[in-house]
Amino acid sequence: MARYIFITGGVVSSLGKGLASAALGALLQARGFSVRLRKLDPYLNVDPGTMSPFEHGEVFVTDDGAETDLDLGHYERFTGVAARKTDSVSSGRIYSNVLEKERRGDYLGRTIQVIPHVTNEIKDFLKVGADEVDFMLCEIGGTVGDIEGLPFFEAIRQFGQDMPRGQCIYMHLTLLPYLAASGELKTKPTQHSVKELRAIGIAPDVLVCRSEHPIPEREREKIALFCNVRKDAVIAAYDLTSIYEAPLAYHAQGLDQAVLDAFGISPAPRPNLARWEDVMDRLTHAEGEVRVAIVGKYTQLEDAYKSIAEALTHGGMANRVRVRAQWIDAEIFDREDAAPHLEGFHAILVPGGFGERGTEGKIKAAEFARTHNVPYLGICLGMQMAVIEAARNVAGVAKAGSEEFDHEAGEKRFEPVVYHLKEWIQGNHVIARKSDDDKGGTMRLGAYSAVLDASSKVAEIYGATQIEERHRHRYEVDTKYRDRLEKAGLKFSGMSPDGRLPEIVEWQGHPWFIGVQFHPELKSKPFAPHPLFADFVRAAVETSRLV
Ligand code: GLN
C-alpha cells in the first residue's frame, strides 16, 4: 500500500503547488522510490476539456485519453511517469458520479449527503492503484477555505484516519510576504492559513514557505512554534531562475528529508541527483541562442501553450543552446504581410488550436517557411494548415480548407482537404461519433500508433518506424488528396496502422518541414527531450549558422 502525501495551499493561489509536488516526486524517485502524482480540482467543470485556454491554460492529454489540468504535465515532465485518467478529478466529476449512482438507485434510497457520499467518492478516487507505488502524491487545487474545496479537505482528513498510522502526511504551501517599509517577512498569513487547515482537522506535517527574501532562522523558529510544525519541516521556497532547478533547490532546503522524517523512514536512502544535475548543467551552460517564432492564437497567456514552451526548452537542452521563443498572433497576418514579421527567426512553429480565427495567418506562416527554407514544425492544427497551404498553392486545390471552418460559419466555402471524421479504429475497437455529439468528449483523444515510412526524415529522427503519440482533435487530413499532394512534394510519411489517417507530412527537398497530427510536446521531458523537438532545434541551429 502506498504512503500518501497530500499537498494543499494557503494564503494566495499560484504559489507553485504543482511544481513543489512534481519536484518532491522527482526527489523521492532520486531516493529509489516509485511515485504517482494526482490532482484534485475543486472547480465544477467535469473536466478541463471545454475550458478556454485563456482562462485555464493548456489542456493536458494523457495516453488513455483524459483531458486534464496542466499540472499533470508538470508531474510527467518531472517524474517521467505517464499520467492516467485516474490521476485527475474535479468536483464536477465527483458530483456527476454521485448523481449518476443516485439515479441508478445504487444508494438504496438513502439521503445523499456531502459526508459521506461525496467524500467516499473522493476517497475511492484516491485509492485507485494504491498498490502500484511507494508514494502517492495528491495535490488539492485552490486554497484552503475555498467553498468548493471543502469536500476535498474533509475527504483527505478522513483518509488519514482510515489509513494505518504513519501512512499519510500533509504538506502545506504558504506565502511569507515581505514588507519593504519595515524590511520584514511577515508570518501572520501563514499562521492564519495553518489555523484554517487545523480548524477542518488537518495538521500539516511539512510547511513549504514561498518567500522572495531569505527566511531568517528566527522567523523559521517562530513559524514552527506558532504552526505546530517541526523546525526542520519548515522549508523555504525561493524564486528560481528555471522550474527545473526546483528538485535541487528543494533538496538543498531539506524537503525530501523532512518528508521521509515525517513518515519515520530511517535511515533514508541516499539520493542520486545526477539526472537533475545534468539538466541544470545543460540549462546553465548553453552556448548561443536560436530564435523560434510561434504563430498561434492564444498568445496572451503563456500557460495556454505550456507544454510547447517546455518542449522547446528541452530541445534547446538537447543541443546545448538557449531557445528564445517569440509568440506572434496569427491574426496580424490577416492585415499585414507575414514576411517582415517572420524574417530573422531561425525556425517557425505553428501549434494546435480550434476554430477559424487566425487560420489564414497560420497558412501564411506555413507558406513563408516552405518558400524561405525555414524549419517548420506544425502541430495538429499547424499540420492541417500546412496541408491546406500545400493544396492551395502547390497542388492546385484553390479552395482548399477545413470542414471545421465551414461548420463554424454554417456555410460551404471550402473544398474540405481536412474533414470531420466520424469513425476510426483504436486498438481493436471501432470508435464512432455523431456530428451532434456534445462539445466535450467528441475528439480523437489519447495515444494512437503511427507507422512511419522507413525512408522518411521522421523515421530517421525517431530512429523507429512505429511510434505512439497523443492526439486531441476532431478533424483529419483527407487521404483523397494524398496522390496530388505527394506529387507536389508533400510526403505522407506517417499513417495510422490501418493506413486511413495521415499522422505526419513532410516536404521533400526542404531542409526541415514537418507537420504532425498529434501533440509531441506532451511527451517531452527535460531529461529526455522529444526527438522531434530536439531535431527541430538542431535544424534551427543550422539555420542560425547560415544567416
Ligand atoms: N481544430 C483542429 C481539429 O479539431 C485541430 C485541433 C488541435 O490543434 N488540437 O482537428
PDB file of C-alpha atoms in Angstrom, residues 255-358:
ATOM      1  CA  LEU A 255      12.182  18.972   1.666  1.00  0.00           C
ATOM      2  CA  ASP A 256      12.661  15.283   0.823  1.00  0.00           C
ATOM      3  CA  GLN A 257      14.420  14.678   4.144  1.00  0.00           C
ATOM      4  CA  ALA A 258      11.584  16.369   6.059  1.00  0.00           C
ATOM      5  CA  VAL A 259       9.019  14.241   4.231  1.00  0.00           C
ATOM      6  CA  LEU A 260      10.873  10.993   4.928  1.00  0.00           C
ATOM      7  CA  ASP A 261      11.313  12.055   8.572  1.00  0.00           C
ATOM      8  CA  ALA A 262       7.584  12.719   8.836  1.00  0.00           C
ATOM      9  CA  PHE A 263       6.966   9.137   7.723  1.00  0.00           C
ATOM     10  CA  GLY A 264       9.652   7.891  10.080  1.00  0.00           C
ATOM     11  CA  ILE A 265      11.622   6.325   7.220  1.00  0.00           C
ATOM     12  CA  SER A 266      15.078   5.903   8.701  1.00  0.00           C
ATOM     13  CA  PRO A 267      17.749   5.615   7.587  1.00  0.00           C
ATOM     14  CA  ALA A 268      16.628   7.467   4.464  1.00  0.00           C
ATOM     15  CA  PRO A 269      18.093   6.072   1.241  1.00  0.00           C
ATOM     16  CA  ARG A 270      20.715   8.418  -0.194  1.00  0.00           C
ATOM     17  CA  PRO A 271      19.556  10.425  -3.191  1.00  0.00           C
ATOM     18  CA  ASN A 272      21.062  10.159  -6.657  1.00  0.00           C
ATOM     19  CA  LEU A 273      20.577  13.591  -8.185  1.00  0.00           C
ATOM     20  CA  ALA A 274      22.698  13.059 -11.317  1.00  0.00           C
ATOM     21  CA  ARG A 275      19.685  13.437 -13.634  1.00  0.00           C
ATOM     22  CA  TRP A 276      18.858  16.904 -12.261  1.00  0.00           C
ATOM     23  CA  GLU A 277      22.477  17.999 -12.096  1.00  0.00           C
ATOM     24  CA  ASP A 278      22.800  17.183 -15.797  1.00  0.00           C
ATOM     25  CA  VAL A 279      19.552  19.044 -16.571  1.00  0.00           C
ATOM     26  CA  MET A 280      20.834  22.144 -14.749  1.00  0.00           C
ATOM     27  CA  ASP A 281      24.226  21.870 -16.389  1.00  0.00           C
ATOM     28  CA  ARG A 282      22.614  21.875 -19.831  1.00  0.00           C
ATOM     29  CA  LEU A 283      20.394  24.814 -18.907  1.00  0.00           C
ATOM     30  CA  THR A 284      23.082  26.967 -17.390  1.00  0.00           C
ATOM     31  CA  HIS A 285      25.851  26.150 -19.835  1.00  0.00           C
ATOM     32  CA  ALA A 286      24.008  26.756 -23.080  1.00  0.00           C
ATOM     33  CA  GLU A 287      26.098  28.181 -25.893  1.00  0.00           C
ATOM     34  CA  GLY A 288      24.361  30.540 -28.251  1.00  0.00           C
ATOM     35  CA  GLU A 289      20.712  31.125 -28.880  1.00  0.00           C
ATOM     36  CA  VAL A 290      18.140  30.358 -31.563  1.00  0.00           C
ATOM     37  CA  ARG A 291      15.013  32.369 -32.198  1.00  0.00           C
ATOM     38  CA  VAL A 292      11.786  30.496 -32.824  1.00  0.00           C
ATOM     39  CA  ALA A 293       8.516  32.150 -33.873  1.00  0.00           C
ATOM     40  CA  ILE A 294       5.367  30.540 -32.543  1.00  0.00           C
ATOM     41  CA  VAL A 295       2.461  31.661 -34.666  1.00  0.00           C
ATOM     42  CA  GLY A 296      -0.679  30.981 -32.694  1.00  0.00           C
ATOM     43  CA  LYS A 297      -3.939  32.264 -31.340  1.00  0.00           C
ATOM     44  CA  TYR A 298      -3.817  32.101 -27.566  1.00  0.00           C
ATOM     45  CA  THR A 299      -0.701  34.217 -27.368  1.00  0.00           C
ATOM     46  CA  GLN A 300      -1.640  36.409 -24.389  1.00  0.00           C
ATOM     47  CA  LEU A 301      -1.489  33.654 -21.825  1.00  0.00           C
ATOM     48  CA  GLU A 302       1.790  31.814 -21.625  1.00  0.00           C
ATOM     49  CA  ASP A 303       0.186  28.798 -19.947  1.00  0.00           C
ATOM     50  CA  ALA A 304      -2.009  28.192 -22.986  1.00  0.00           C
ATOM     51  CA  TYR A 305       0.925  26.507 -24.714  1.00  0.00           C
ATOM     52  CA  LYS A 306       2.796  25.396 -21.619  1.00  0.00           C
ATOM     53  CA  SER A 307       3.983  22.031 -22.943  1.00  0.00           C
ATOM     54  CA  ILE A 308       5.194  23.530 -26.212  1.00  0.00           C
ATOM     55  CA  ALA A 309       7.256  26.141 -24.400  1.00  0.00           C
ATOM     56  CA  GLU A 310       8.745  23.425 -22.191  1.00  0.00           C
ATOM     57  CA  ALA A 311       9.400  21.033 -25.090  1.00  0.00           C
ATOM     58  CA  LEU A 312      11.280  23.816 -26.907  1.00  0.00           C
ATOM     59  CA  THR A 313      13.404  24.379 -23.808  1.00  0.00           C
ATOM     60  CA  HIS A 314      14.125  20.627 -23.740  1.00  0.00           C
ATOM     61  CA  GLY A 315      15.033  20.748 -27.439  1.00  0.00           C
ATOM     62  CA  GLY A 316      17.475  23.534 -26.597  1.00  0.00           C
ATOM     63  CA  MET A 317      18.952  21.476 -23.777  1.00  0.00           C
ATOM     64  CA  ALA A 318      19.486  18.556 -26.170  1.00  0.00           C
ATOM     65  CA  ASN A 319      21.575  20.885 -28.357  1.00  0.00           C
ATOM     66  CA  ARG A 320      23.047  22.955 -25.542  1.00  0.00           C
ATOM     67  CA  VAL A 321      21.560  26.173 -26.896  1.00  0.00           C
ATOM     68  CA  ARG A 322      19.049  28.601 -25.497  1.00  0.00           C
ATOM     69  CA  VAL A 323      15.749  28.772 -27.351  1.00  0.00           C
ATOM     70  CA  ARG A 324      14.174  32.197 -27.419  1.00  0.00           C
ATOM     71  CA  ALA A 325      10.550  31.645 -28.360  1.00  0.00           C
ATOM     72  CA  GLN A 326       8.536  34.615 -29.504  1.00  0.00           C
ATOM     73  CA  TRP A 327       4.768  34.398 -29.711  1.00  0.00           C
ATOM     74  CA  ILE A 328       3.183  36.010 -32.737  1.00  0.00           C
ATOM     75  CA  ASP A 329      -0.558  36.495 -33.032  1.00  0.00           C
ATOM     76  CA  ALA A 330      -1.554  34.808 -36.307  1.00  0.00           C
ATOM     77  CA  GLU A 331      -4.288  37.379 -36.877  1.00  0.00           C
ATOM     78  CA  ILE A 332      -1.682  40.053 -37.588  1.00  0.00           C
ATOM     79  CA  PHE A 333      -1.095  38.325 -40.928  1.00  0.00           C
ATOM     80  CA  ASP A 334      -4.730  38.937 -41.877  1.00  0.00           C
ATOM     81  CA  ARG A 335      -3.847  42.609 -42.166  1.00  0.00           C
ATOM     82  CA  GLU A 336      -0.127  42.639 -42.770  1.00  0.00           C
ATOM     83  CA  ASP A 337       2.417  40.813 -44.881  1.00  0.00           C
ATOM     84  CA  ALA A 338       3.926  37.896 -42.949  1.00  0.00           C
ATOM     85  CA  ALA A 339       7.494  38.268 -44.220  1.00  0.00           C
ATOM     86  CA  PRO A 340       8.634  41.291 -42.170  1.00  0.00           C
ATOM     87  CA  HIS A 341       7.315  39.594 -39.019  1.00  0.00           C
ATOM     88  CA  LEU A 342       8.963  36.246 -39.687  1.00  0.00           C
ATOM     89  CA  GLU A 343      12.311  37.265 -41.128  1.00  0.00           C
ATOM     90  CA  GLY A 344      15.127  36.807 -38.665  1.00  0.00           C
ATOM     91  CA  PHE A 345      13.652  33.728 -36.979  1.00  0.00           C
ATOM     92  CA  HIS A 346      15.601  30.501 -37.219  1.00  0.00           C
ATOM     93  CA  ALA A 347      12.501  28.322 -37.124  1.00  0.00           C
ATOM     94  CA  ILE A 348       8.703  28.615 -37.121  1.00  0.00           C
ATOM     95  CA  LEU A 349       6.267  26.588 -35.066  1.00  0.00           C
ATOM     96  CA  VAL A 350       2.511  26.591 -35.601  1.00  0.00           C
ATOM     97  CA  PRO A 351       0.781  24.966 -32.629  1.00  0.00           C
ATOM     98  CA  GLY A 352      -2.643  23.371 -32.226  1.00  0.00           C
ATOM     99  CA  GLY A 353      -5.832  25.323 -31.949  1.00  0.00           C
ATOM    100  CA  PHE A 354      -9.554  25.365 -32.522  1.00  0.00           C
ATOM    101  CA  GLY A 355     -11.796  27.498 -34.721  1.00  0.00           C
ATOM    102  CA  GLU A 356     -11.180  29.551 -37.836  1.00  0.00           C
ATOM    103  CA  ARG A 357      -9.853  32.725 -36.268  1.00  0.00           C
ATOM    104  CA  GLY A 358      -6.185  33.165 -37.109  1.00  0.00           C
TER     105      GLY A 358
END
